[in-house]
Coordinates of C-alpha atoms in Angstrom, one line a residue:
Chain A
M22 CA -13.8 90.7 206.2
N23 CA -13.4 92.9 203.1
D24 CA -12.8 96.0 205.2
E25 CA -10.1 94.1 207.2
I26 CA -8.4 93.0 204.0
R27 CA -8.7 96.5 202.6
S28 CA -7.0 97.9 205.7
L29 CA -4.2 95.4 205.5
I30 CA -3.7 96.3 201.9
G31 CA -3.5 100.0 202.8
K32 CA -1.0 99.3 205.6
H33 CA 1.3 96.9 203.7
C34 CA 1.1 97.4 200.0
K35 CA 1.8 101.1 199.4
L36 CA -0.5 101.3 196.4
P37 CA -0.6 104.5 194.3
T38 CA -4.4 104.1 194.4
D39 CA -6.7 104.9 197.3
V40 CA -7.6 101.5 198.8
A41 CA -11.1 102.8 199.8
T42 CA -11.9 103.2 196.1
L43 CA -11.0 99.6 195.2
S44 CA -14.1 97.4 194.6
E45 CA -14.2 93.8 195.6
T46 CA -13.3 92.6 192.1
A47 CA -10.8 95.3 191.2
D48 CA -7.5 93.9 189.9
L49 CA -4.9 94.7 192.6
Y50 CA -2.0 94.1 190.3
A51 CA -3.5 96.6 187.9
A52 CA -3.8 99.0 190.8
G53 CA -0.1 98.8 191.4
L54 CA 0.4 95.7 193.7
S55 CA 4.0 94.5 193.3
S56 CA 5.2 90.9 193.8
F57 CA 7.0 91.9 196.9
A58 CA 4.0 93.8 198.3
S59 CA 1.7 90.7 197.6
V60 CA 4.1 88.6 199.7
Q61 CA 3.9 91.2 202.5
L62 CA 0.2 91.1 202.3
M63 CA 0.1 87.3 202.4
L64 CA 2.3 87.3 205.6
A65 CA 0.1 90.1 207.2
L66 CA -3.0 88.1 206.5
E67 CA -1.5 85.0 208.0
D68 CA -0.6 87.0 211.2
R69 CA -4.0 88.6 211.4
Y70 CA -6.0 85.4 211.1
D71 CA -3.4 83.1 212.6
I72 CA -3.5 80.8 209.5
E73 CA -1.1 79.5 207.0
F74 CA -2.1 79.6 203.3
P75 CA -1.6 76.1 201.7
E76 CA 1.0 76.0 199.0
A77 CA -1.7 75.6 196.3
M78 CA -2.9 79.1 197.2
L79 CA 0.5 80.8 197.1
N80 CA 0.1 82.3 193.6
R81 CA -0.9 85.6 192.0
K82 CA -4.5 84.6 191.4
T83 CA -5.3 84.2 195.2
F84 CA -4.1 87.8 195.8
S85 CA -5.5 89.4 192.6
S86 CA -8.5 91.1 194.2
I87 CA -10.1 91.7 197.6
G88 CA -12.8 89.2 196.7
S89 CA -10.4 86.5 195.7
I90 CA -8.5 87.0 199.0
A91 CA -11.7 86.8 201.0
A92 CA -12.7 83.6 199.1
A93 CA -9.4 82.0 200.0
L94 CA -9.7 83.1 203.6
R95 CA -13.2 81.7 203.9
Q96 CA -11.8 78.3 203.0
I97 CA -9.1 78.3 205.6
V98 CA -10.1 80.6 208.5
P99 CA -12.1 78.6 211.2
T100 CA -15.7 79.7 211.2
G101 CA -16.3 82.6 213.7
A102 CA -12.7 83.6 213.8
A103 CA -13.0 86.2 211.0
A104 CA -14.0 89.5 212.6
Chain B
M29 CA 20.5 85.7 187.5
L30 CA 20.7 82.0 186.8
D31 CA 18.6 79.8 189.0
Q32 CA 21.0 77.6 190.9
S33 CA 18.5 76.2 193.4
K34 CA 17.9 72.8 191.8
S35 CA 19.6 69.6 193.1
P36 CA 21.4 70.7 196.2
V37 CA 23.9 67.8 196.1
G38 CA 25.5 65.9 193.3
D39 CA 24.0 62.8 191.8
A40 CA 26.0 59.9 190.2
A41 CA 26.2 61.5 186.7
Q42 CA 27.3 64.8 188.2
L43 CA 30.0 63.2 190.4
D44 CA 31.3 61.1 187.4
F45 CA 31.7 64.3 185.3
L46 CA 33.3 66.2 188.2
N47 CA 35.8 63.3 188.7
A48 CA 36.6 63.1 185.0
L49 CA 37.3 66.9 185.0
F50 CA 39.5 66.5 188.1
D51 CA 41.3 63.5 186.5
K52 CA 42.0 65.5 183.3
G53 CA 43.2 68.5 185.4
I54 CA 40.5 70.7 183.8
L55 CA 39.1 71.5 187.2
V56 CA 41.3 71.4 190.4
D57 CA 39.9 70.1 193.6
T58 CA 40.3 72.4 196.6
G59 CA 38.5 70.2 199.2
V60 CA 35.4 72.4 199.1
D61 CA 32.4 71.4 196.9
G62 CA 31.8 74.1 194.3
L63 CA 35.2 75.8 194.8
Y64 CA 37.6 74.8 192.1
G65 CA 40.8 75.8 190.3
R66 CA 40.6 76.0 186.5
S67 CA 43.2 74.8 184.1
G68 CA 44.8 77.0 181.4
E69 CA 42.7 75.2 178.8
F70 CA 39.5 75.7 180.7
E71 CA 40.3 79.4 181.1
D72 CA 41.2 79.7 177.4
V73 CA 37.8 78.3 176.3
L74 CA 36.0 80.5 178.9
N75 CA 37.8 83.6 177.7
R76 CA 37.2 82.8 174.0
F77 CA 33.5 82.3 174.8
D78 CA 33.5 85.6 176.7
A79 CA 35.0 87.3 173.6
L80 CA 32.4 85.7 171.4
V81 CA 29.7 87.2 173.5
T82 CA 31.4 90.6 173.1
K83 CA 31.4 90.0 169.3
H84 CA 27.6 89.2 169.2
G85 CA 26.8 92.2 171.4
A86 CA 29.2 94.6 169.8
A87 CA 26.7 96.4 167.6
D88 CA 24.8 97.6 170.7
K89 CA 27.8 99.6 171.9
A90 CA 27.3 98.8 175.6
E91 CA 29.3 100.7 178.2
A92 CA 31.7 98.2 179.8
M93 CA 32.3 98.2 183.5
R94 CA 34.1 95.7 185.7
F95 CA 33.6 95.4 189.5
P96 CA 35.5 93.2 191.9
P97 CA 33.7 90.1 193.1
A98 CA 32.5 91.9 196.2
M99 CA 30.2 94.8 196.8
S100 CA 29.2 97.4 199.4
R101 CA 27.2 95.9 202.2
K102 CA 25.0 98.9 202.2
T103 CA 24.2 98.5 198.5
F104 CA 23.6 94.8 199.1
E105 CA 21.1 95.6 201.9
T106 CA 19.3 98.2 199.9
S107 CA 19.1 95.8 196.9
G108 CA 16.6 93.6 198.7
Y109 CA 18.7 90.5 198.1
L110 CA 18.1 89.3 201.6
K111 CA 14.3 89.4 201.1
S112 CA 14.6 86.9 198.3
F113 CA 17.7 84.8 198.6
P114 CA 19.0 84.9 202.2
Q115 CA 20.2 81.3 201.8
L116 CA 22.6 82.2 199.0
A117 CA 24.3 85.3 200.4
G118 CA 27.9 85.4 201.5
T119 CA 29.1 88.1 203.8
V120 CA 32.7 88.9 204.6
H121 CA 33.7 88.9 208.2
S122 CA 37.1 89.8 209.7
F123 CA 39.0 89.8 212.9
C124 CA 38.8 93.2 214.5
G125 CA 40.1 92.5 218.0
N126 CA 43.1 93.4 220.1
D127 CA 46.2 91.4 221.2
H128 CA 44.2 89.6 223.9
D129 CA 41.5 88.7 221.4
H130 CA 44.2 87.5 219.0
T131 CA 45.5 85.1 221.6
T132 CA 42.0 83.7 222.2
L133 CA 41.6 83.4 218.4
L134 CA 44.8 81.3 218.1
E135 CA 43.9 79.1 221.1
R136 CA 40.5 78.3 219.5
V137 CA 42.1 77.5 216.2
A138 CA 44.6 75.2 217.9
T139 CA 42.0 73.4 220.0
G140 CA 39.6 73.1 217.1
E141 CA 37.0 75.3 218.9
D142 CA 34.8 77.7 216.8
W143 CA 37.0 80.7 216.2
T144 CA 34.6 82.4 213.8
K145 CA 32.0 83.5 216.3
D146 CA 33.8 86.7 217.3
Q147 CA 34.6 87.7 213.7
Q148 CA 33.0 91.1 212.8
A149 CA 30.9 91.8 209.7
T150 CA 32.9 94.1 207.3
N151 CA 31.3 96.5 204.8
V152 CA 31.9 94.0 202.1
V153 CA 29.6 91.3 200.8
L154 CA 30.3 88.9 198.0
T155 CA 28.6 89.8 194.7
P156 CA 25.6 87.5 194.2
A157 CA 25.0 88.5 190.6
A158 CA 27.2 90.7 188.3
C159 CA 24.6 93.4 188.0
Y160 CA 24.0 94.1 191.7
P161 CA 26.8 96.7 192.1
L162 CA 25.6 98.5 188.9
Y163 CA 22.1 99.8 189.8
P164 CA 23.2 102.6 192.3
V165 CA 25.8 103.7 189.8
I166 CA 23.1 104.1 187.1
A167 CA 20.8 106.0 189.6
K168 CA 23.6 108.3 190.6
R169 CA 24.0 109.6 187.0
G170 CA 20.5 111.0 187.1
P171 CA 17.6 110.4 184.7
L172 CA 18.4 108.1 181.8
P173 CA 18.9 109.6 178.3
V174 CA 15.9 109.1 175.9
E175 CA 17.5 106.0 174.4
G176 CA 18.1 104.5 177.9
R177 CA 21.4 102.9 178.9
L178 CA 23.2 99.6 178.2
F179 CA 26.0 98.1 180.3
D180 CA 28.4 95.2 179.8
L181 CA 29.5 93.5 183.0
Q182 CA 31.4 90.4 184.1
S183 CA 32.2 89.3 187.6
Y184 CA 32.9 86.3 189.8
C185 CA 29.7 85.7 191.8
F186 CA 29.2 83.9 195.0
R187 CA 26.2 81.7 196.0
H188 CA 26.3 79.6 199.1
E189 CA 25.1 76.2 197.7
P190 CA 27.8 73.6 198.0
S191 CA 27.2 70.8 195.5
Q192 CA 29.1 68.1 193.6
D193 CA 27.4 69.2 190.4
P194 CA 30.3 70.7 188.6
A195 CA 27.8 73.1 186.9
R196 CA 26.8 74.5 190.3
M197 CA 29.8 76.2 191.6
Q198 CA 29.9 78.5 194.7
L199 CA 32.2 80.9 192.9
F200 CA 31.6 81.3 189.2
R201 CA 31.8 84.0 186.5
M202 CA 28.7 85.7 185.1
R203 CA 28.8 87.9 182.0
E204 CA 25.9 90.2 181.7
Y205 CA 24.4 92.9 179.5
V206 CA 22.1 95.1 181.5
R207 CA 19.5 97.4 179.8
A208 CA 17.8 100.3 181.6
G209 CA 15.0 102.3 180.0
T210 CA 11.3 102.2 179.2
Q211 CA 9.4 99.0 179.4
E212 CA 9.4 98.8 175.5
Q213 CA 13.1 99.4 175.3
V214 CA 14.1 96.7 177.9
L215 CA 11.6 94.2 176.5
A216 CA 13.0 94.7 173.0
F217 CA 16.5 94.2 174.4
R218 CA 15.5 90.9 176.0
E219 CA 13.7 89.7 172.9
S220 CA 16.7 90.4 170.7
W221 CA 19.0 88.5 173.1
L222 CA 16.6 85.5 173.2
E223 CA 17.3 85.3 169.5
R224 CA 21.0 86.1 169.6
G225 CA 21.7 83.8 172.5
Q226 CA 20.2 80.8 170.6
K227 CA 22.1 81.7 167.5
L228 CA 25.4 82.1 169.4
M229 CA 25.0 78.8 171.2
R230 CA 23.9 76.9 168.1
S231 CA 27.1 78.1 166.4
L232 CA 29.0 76.2 169.1
G233 CA 27.3 72.9 168.3
V234 CA 25.5 72.2 171.6
P235 CA 21.9 71.0 172.0
L236 CA 19.7 73.6 173.6
E237 CA 16.2 74.6 174.5
I238 CA 14.6 77.7 175.8
D239 CA 12.2 77.4 178.8
I240 CA 10.4 79.7 181.2
A241 CA 12.0 79.8 184.6
N242 CA 12.1 81.2 188.1
D243 CA 14.8 82.4 190.5
P244 CA 15.4 80.3 193.7
F245 CA 13.4 82.6 196.0
F246 CA 13.5 81.5 199.6
G247 CA 10.8 80.0 201.7
R248 CA 7.0 80.2 201.5
A249 CA 7.1 83.8 200.5
G250 CA 9.4 82.6 197.8
R251 CA 6.8 80.2 196.5
M252 CA 4.7 83.2 195.6
M253 CA 7.5 85.0 194.0
K254 CA 8.4 82.0 191.9
A255 CA 4.8 81.5 190.8
G256 CA 4.5 85.2 190.0
Q257 CA 7.7 85.2 188.0
R258 CA 6.5 82.3 185.9
E259 CA 3.0 83.5 185.4
Q260 CA 4.3 86.8 184.2
G261 CA 7.0 85.3 182.0
L262 CA 9.7 87.4 183.6
K263 CA 12.5 84.9 183.3
F264 CA 13.6 82.6 180.5
E265 CA 16.6 80.3 180.4
L266 CA 18.6 78.7 177.7
L267 CA 19.2 75.1 178.9
I268 CA 21.9 72.7 177.7
P269 CA 22.1 69.1 179.0
I270 CA 25.4 68.7 180.9
T271 CA 25.0 65.8 183.3
S272 CA 21.3 65.1 182.6
T273 CA 19.0 65.3 179.6
E274 CA 15.9 65.4 181.8
K275 CA 17.2 68.3 183.9
P276 CA 19.4 70.4 181.5
T277 CA 21.5 73.2 183.0
A278 CA 20.6 76.9 182.7
C279 CA 23.6 78.4 180.8
L280 CA 22.1 81.7 179.7
S281 CA 19.2 83.6 181.3
F282 CA 17.0 86.4 180.0
N283 CA 15.4 88.4 182.8
Y284 CA 12.9 91.2 182.9
H285 CA 12.9 92.9 186.3
Q286 CA 10.0 95.2 185.5
D287 CA 10.5 98.4 187.6
H288 CA 11.9 96.5 190.6
F289 CA 15.4 97.9 190.5
G290 CA 14.1 101.2 189.1
Q291 CA 11.9 101.6 192.2
T292 CA 14.6 100.3 194.6
W293 CA 17.3 102.7 193.4
G294 CA 15.2 105.6 192.1
I295 CA 16.3 105.2 188.5
E296 CA 14.2 107.4 186.2
T297 CA 13.6 107.5 182.5
A298 CA 14.1 110.8 180.5
D299 CA 10.5 111.8 181.1
G300 CA 10.7 111.1 184.9
A301 CA 8.9 107.7 185.0
V302 CA 10.4 104.8 187.0
A303 CA 12.8 103.0 184.7
H304 CA 12.5 99.3 183.8
T305 CA 15.5 97.0 183.6
A306 CA 16.3 93.7 182.0
C307 CA 19.5 91.7 181.7
V308 CA 20.9 88.7 179.8
G309 CA 23.3 86.6 181.8
F310 CA 25.9 84.1 180.6
G311 CA 27.1 81.5 183.0
L312 CA 30.7 81.3 181.7
E313 CA 31.7 78.2 183.7
R314 CA 28.5 76.5 182.7
V315 CA 28.9 77.2 179.0
T316 CA 32.5 76.1 179.2
L317 CA 31.5 72.8 180.9
A318 CA 28.8 72.3 178.3
L319 CA 31.4 72.6 175.6
F320 CA 33.7 70.1 177.3
K321 CA 30.8 67.7 177.8
H322 CA 29.6 67.8 174.2
H323 CA 32.9 68.1 172.4
G324 CA 35.0 66.0 174.7
L325 CA 37.7 66.6 177.4
D326 CA 40.4 66.7 174.8
L327 CA 40.4 70.1 173.3
A328 CA 42.6 69.0 170.3
K329 CA 39.7 66.7 169.2
W330 CA 37.0 69.3 169.2
P331 CA 35.1 69.8 165.9
K332 CA 36.8 72.3 163.6
A333 CA 33.7 74.4 163.2
V334 CA 33.6 74.9 167.0
T335 CA 37.2 75.8 167.4
Q336 CA 37.0 78.1 164.3
E337 CA 34.0 79.9 166.0
L338 CA 35.9 80.3 169.2
W339 CA 39.4 81.0 168.1
G340 CA 38.7 82.4 164.6

């Protein structure tokens, strides 16, 4: 799942940092993730996993690292759906 | 920008105040919510307040610029406004047909059919916030000088949000100071106006509070933008109760855009970094309404200290 998230970040977020070098806990905002890009990432994740993030998860914290995104996805993606 | 998203229609207190303003002739009904004429007295107060803002900001020697209340559609598209506030935008459309189309147009008007569907978009969009036409102008001048730049703007602005709250007009004037420079420069500017704004409004005898705020970003994506804006303390508002003490009205706003406009428009600092920007906005109609609310609809009975401050 982390690789999938990493690839979506690479595609949608135009970070000045190489996505491959980002650890699971690296702060994406510190790596250059803008508010607009985090919204694009949120929408791309929803498309990819055919889910809708609940309102309580629509905040900076959820999208602050690859690990926190994966944790959020594990809560809402039906088991077995995450490739 | 001031957040005008709250309370889409007027409640009883808002309607009472609106009707009182109509009865006194301070505002003039046009048949459209949020679109009003203003009396000479209203304009006098508004202009004196505008001049008082100039006085409080004079030491900074801002470069003044005035744009009409509409802007280039291309600039508007590039600005990203549609990403964040599609629901508030107003675009200008015109008839671009021939004689035959003109006949069709008139027939539709006469029969009450929808005549607007064949109108064509022009290159003009109504200005949503006074600073939107400015950013490409700054970028065009090349890298900022070491001390950055400071601009003084005022414009009628349009937001499509019809309401019977007199403090939520569809067309209203916004005075702004806009700072472009390094992060330190623009944050120092915002900090100084947070102080000056409170001092200025206190001198006019109105109750006020400062609170953290967010812009009315649209939709689910907007929820994230709002949360992000609040978590990072990017927007503060100076609130004055007008028709409600529980939900006071944002009359001034203090906004740090980070490098959003710098990135969007390619504005650079003297050393080639992406510039940061910040602005302080004054809702001129809202401040004027706050003054009428707190000092009464009869200008002759306003406290001397307040009229002295405004008229000198």
